[in-house]
Short mmCIF file of C-alpha atoms in Angstrom, two decimals:
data_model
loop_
_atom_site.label_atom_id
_atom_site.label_comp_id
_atom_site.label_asym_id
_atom_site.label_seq_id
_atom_site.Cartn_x
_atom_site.Cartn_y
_atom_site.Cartn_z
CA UNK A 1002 -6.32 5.89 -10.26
CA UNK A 1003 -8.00 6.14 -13.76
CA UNK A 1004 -9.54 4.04 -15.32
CA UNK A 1005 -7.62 3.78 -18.56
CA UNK A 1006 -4.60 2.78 -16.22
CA UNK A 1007 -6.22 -0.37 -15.11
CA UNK A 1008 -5.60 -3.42 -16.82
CA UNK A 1009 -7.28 -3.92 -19.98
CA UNK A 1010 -9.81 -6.66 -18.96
CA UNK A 1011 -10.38 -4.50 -15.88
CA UNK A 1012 -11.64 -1.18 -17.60
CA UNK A 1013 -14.78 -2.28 -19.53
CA UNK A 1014 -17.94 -1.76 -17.06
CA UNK A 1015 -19.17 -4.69 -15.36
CA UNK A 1016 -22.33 -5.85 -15.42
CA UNK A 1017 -24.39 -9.51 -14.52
CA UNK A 1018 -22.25 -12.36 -16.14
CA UNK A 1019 -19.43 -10.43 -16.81
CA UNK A 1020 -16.24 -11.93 -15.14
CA UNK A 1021 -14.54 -7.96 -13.59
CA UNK A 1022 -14.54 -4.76 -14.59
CA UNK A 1023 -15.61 -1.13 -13.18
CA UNK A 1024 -19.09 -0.22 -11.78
CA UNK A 1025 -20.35 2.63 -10.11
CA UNK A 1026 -21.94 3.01 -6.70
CA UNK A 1027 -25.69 3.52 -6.48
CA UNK A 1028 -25.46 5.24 -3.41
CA UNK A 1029 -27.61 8.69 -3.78
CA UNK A 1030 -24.87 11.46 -3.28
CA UNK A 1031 -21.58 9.16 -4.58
CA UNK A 1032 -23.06 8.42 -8.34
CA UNK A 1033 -19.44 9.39 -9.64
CA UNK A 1034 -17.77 6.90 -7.18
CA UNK A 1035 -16.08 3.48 -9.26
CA UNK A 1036 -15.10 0.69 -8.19
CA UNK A 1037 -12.78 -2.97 -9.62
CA UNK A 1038 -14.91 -5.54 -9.02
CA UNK A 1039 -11.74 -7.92 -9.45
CA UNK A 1040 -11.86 -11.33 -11.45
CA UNK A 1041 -12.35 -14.61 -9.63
CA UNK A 1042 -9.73 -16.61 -8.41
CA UNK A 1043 -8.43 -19.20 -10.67
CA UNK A 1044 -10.33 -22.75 -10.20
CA UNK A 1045 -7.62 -25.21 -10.78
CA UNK A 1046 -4.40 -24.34 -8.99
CA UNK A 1047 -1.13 -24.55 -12.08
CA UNK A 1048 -0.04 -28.20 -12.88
CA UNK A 1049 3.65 -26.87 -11.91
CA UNK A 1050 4.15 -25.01 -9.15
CA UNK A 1051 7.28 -23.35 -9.31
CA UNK A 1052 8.56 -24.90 -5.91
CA UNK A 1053 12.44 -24.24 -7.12
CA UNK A 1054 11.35 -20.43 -6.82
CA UNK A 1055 9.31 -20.36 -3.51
CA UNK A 1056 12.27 -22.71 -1.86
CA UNK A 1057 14.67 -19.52 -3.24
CA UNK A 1058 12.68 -17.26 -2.08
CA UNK A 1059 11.89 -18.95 1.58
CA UNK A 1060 15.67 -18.96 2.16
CA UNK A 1061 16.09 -15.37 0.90
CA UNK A 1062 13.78 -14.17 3.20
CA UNK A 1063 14.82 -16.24 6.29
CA UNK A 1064 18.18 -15.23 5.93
CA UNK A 1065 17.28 -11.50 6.76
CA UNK A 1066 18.05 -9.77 10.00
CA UNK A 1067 15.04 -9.62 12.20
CA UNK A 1068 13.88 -6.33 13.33
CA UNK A 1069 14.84 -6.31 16.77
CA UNK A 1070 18.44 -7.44 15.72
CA UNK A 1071 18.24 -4.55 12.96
CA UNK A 1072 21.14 -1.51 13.02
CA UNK A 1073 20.91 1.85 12.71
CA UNK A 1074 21.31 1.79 8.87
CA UNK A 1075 18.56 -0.69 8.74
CA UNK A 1076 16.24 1.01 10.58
CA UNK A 1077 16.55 3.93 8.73
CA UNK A 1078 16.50 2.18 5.58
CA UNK A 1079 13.18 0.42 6.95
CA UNK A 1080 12.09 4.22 7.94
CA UNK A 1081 12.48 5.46 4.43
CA UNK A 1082 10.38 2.39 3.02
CA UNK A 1083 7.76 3.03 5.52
CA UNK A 1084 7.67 6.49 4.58
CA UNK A 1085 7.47 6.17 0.36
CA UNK A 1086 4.60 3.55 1.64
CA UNK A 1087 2.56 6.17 2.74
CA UNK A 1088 3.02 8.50 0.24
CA UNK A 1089 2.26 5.67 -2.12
CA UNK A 1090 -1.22 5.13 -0.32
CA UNK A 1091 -1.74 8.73 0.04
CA UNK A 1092 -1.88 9.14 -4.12
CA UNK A 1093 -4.59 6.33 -4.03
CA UNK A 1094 -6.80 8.22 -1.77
CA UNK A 1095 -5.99 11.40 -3.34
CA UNK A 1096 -4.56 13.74 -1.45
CA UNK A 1097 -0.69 13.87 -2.92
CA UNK A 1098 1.74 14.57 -0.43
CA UNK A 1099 5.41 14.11 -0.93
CA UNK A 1100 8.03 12.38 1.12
CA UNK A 1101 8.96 15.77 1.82
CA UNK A 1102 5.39 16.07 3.42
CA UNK A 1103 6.10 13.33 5.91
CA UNK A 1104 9.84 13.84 6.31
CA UNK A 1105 9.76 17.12 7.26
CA UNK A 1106 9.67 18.24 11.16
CA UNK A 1107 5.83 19.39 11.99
CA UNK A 1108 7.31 22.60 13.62
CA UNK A 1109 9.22 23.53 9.99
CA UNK A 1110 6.27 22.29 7.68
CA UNK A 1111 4.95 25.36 5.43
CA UNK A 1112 0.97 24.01 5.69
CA UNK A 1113 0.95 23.80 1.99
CA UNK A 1114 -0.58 20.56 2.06
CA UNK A 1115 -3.43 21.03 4.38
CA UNK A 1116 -3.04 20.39 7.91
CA UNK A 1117 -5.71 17.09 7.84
CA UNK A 1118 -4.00 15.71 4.83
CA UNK A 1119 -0.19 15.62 5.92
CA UNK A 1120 -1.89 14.15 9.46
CA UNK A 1121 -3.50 11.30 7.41
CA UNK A 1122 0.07 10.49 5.74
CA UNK A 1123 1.54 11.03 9.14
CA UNK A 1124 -0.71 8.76 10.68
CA UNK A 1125 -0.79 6.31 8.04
CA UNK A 1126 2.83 5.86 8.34
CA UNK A 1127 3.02 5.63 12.23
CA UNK A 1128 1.01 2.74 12.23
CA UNK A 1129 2.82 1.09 10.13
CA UNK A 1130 5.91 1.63 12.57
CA UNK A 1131 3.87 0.86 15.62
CA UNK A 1132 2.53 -2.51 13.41
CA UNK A 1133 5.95 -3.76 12.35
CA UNK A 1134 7.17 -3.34 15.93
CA UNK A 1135 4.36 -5.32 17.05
CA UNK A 1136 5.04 -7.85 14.92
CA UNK A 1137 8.77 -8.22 15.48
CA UNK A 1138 7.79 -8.25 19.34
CA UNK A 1139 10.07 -5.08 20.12
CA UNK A 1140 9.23 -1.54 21.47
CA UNK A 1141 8.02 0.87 18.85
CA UNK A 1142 11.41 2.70 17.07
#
């Protein structure tokens, strides 16, 4: 990410008393390394909470399927998901790949990605698979 695509408050460098913003690692060998040092937590919680909203959105989501009651159109849906998540994580560590990169067999992949990049993505996104299963209590999809 750069920086001018953080939020405004976010991009000015942070220093001692200033509430968030960017600073750089002193680490010898990572001096171009940046990172958010986020703002603090709000100390006084809203006067309103909007309870109509979370009671809407409580019923929303307890009205879905569960995972191990899921179909076959579901589970590719959640497959495709799963997938654009890693690509998604791969751009914030840098290495690009495409949901072509982890859609595509191993055995027809042209290599154009690296081999140790499209294995992060890979990875990234069967542990997310093997995770969710866990969580739903089923066997792994």
């Amino acid at each position: 990410m750069r920086r001018g695509e953080l939020a405004s408050r976010l991009q000015a460098e942070y220093a001692p008393g200033v509430e968030c913003g960017v600073a750089r690692t002193r680490e010898k060998g990572y001096e171009n390394i940046w990172f958010v040092v986020p703002p603090p937590p709000p100390c006084r919680q809203p006067a309103r909470l909007p309870a109509d909203a979370l009671i809407r959105a409580n019923r929303t989501l307890a009205s879905q399927k569960t995972l191990d009651a899921a179909d076959d159109l579901d589970l590719l849906v959640s497959h495709l998901f799963r997938s654009r998540e890693a690509v998604q994580s791969s751009r914030m560590e840098g290495t690009w790949s495409t949901i072509d990169d982890v859609l595509t067999p191993g055995e027809l992949f042209d290599d154009r990605a690296g081999p140790s990049e499209r294995a992060s993505v890979l990875g990234y996104a069967d542990a997310l698979r093997k995770e969710m299963a866990s969580v739903a209590g089923v066997k792994a999809f």
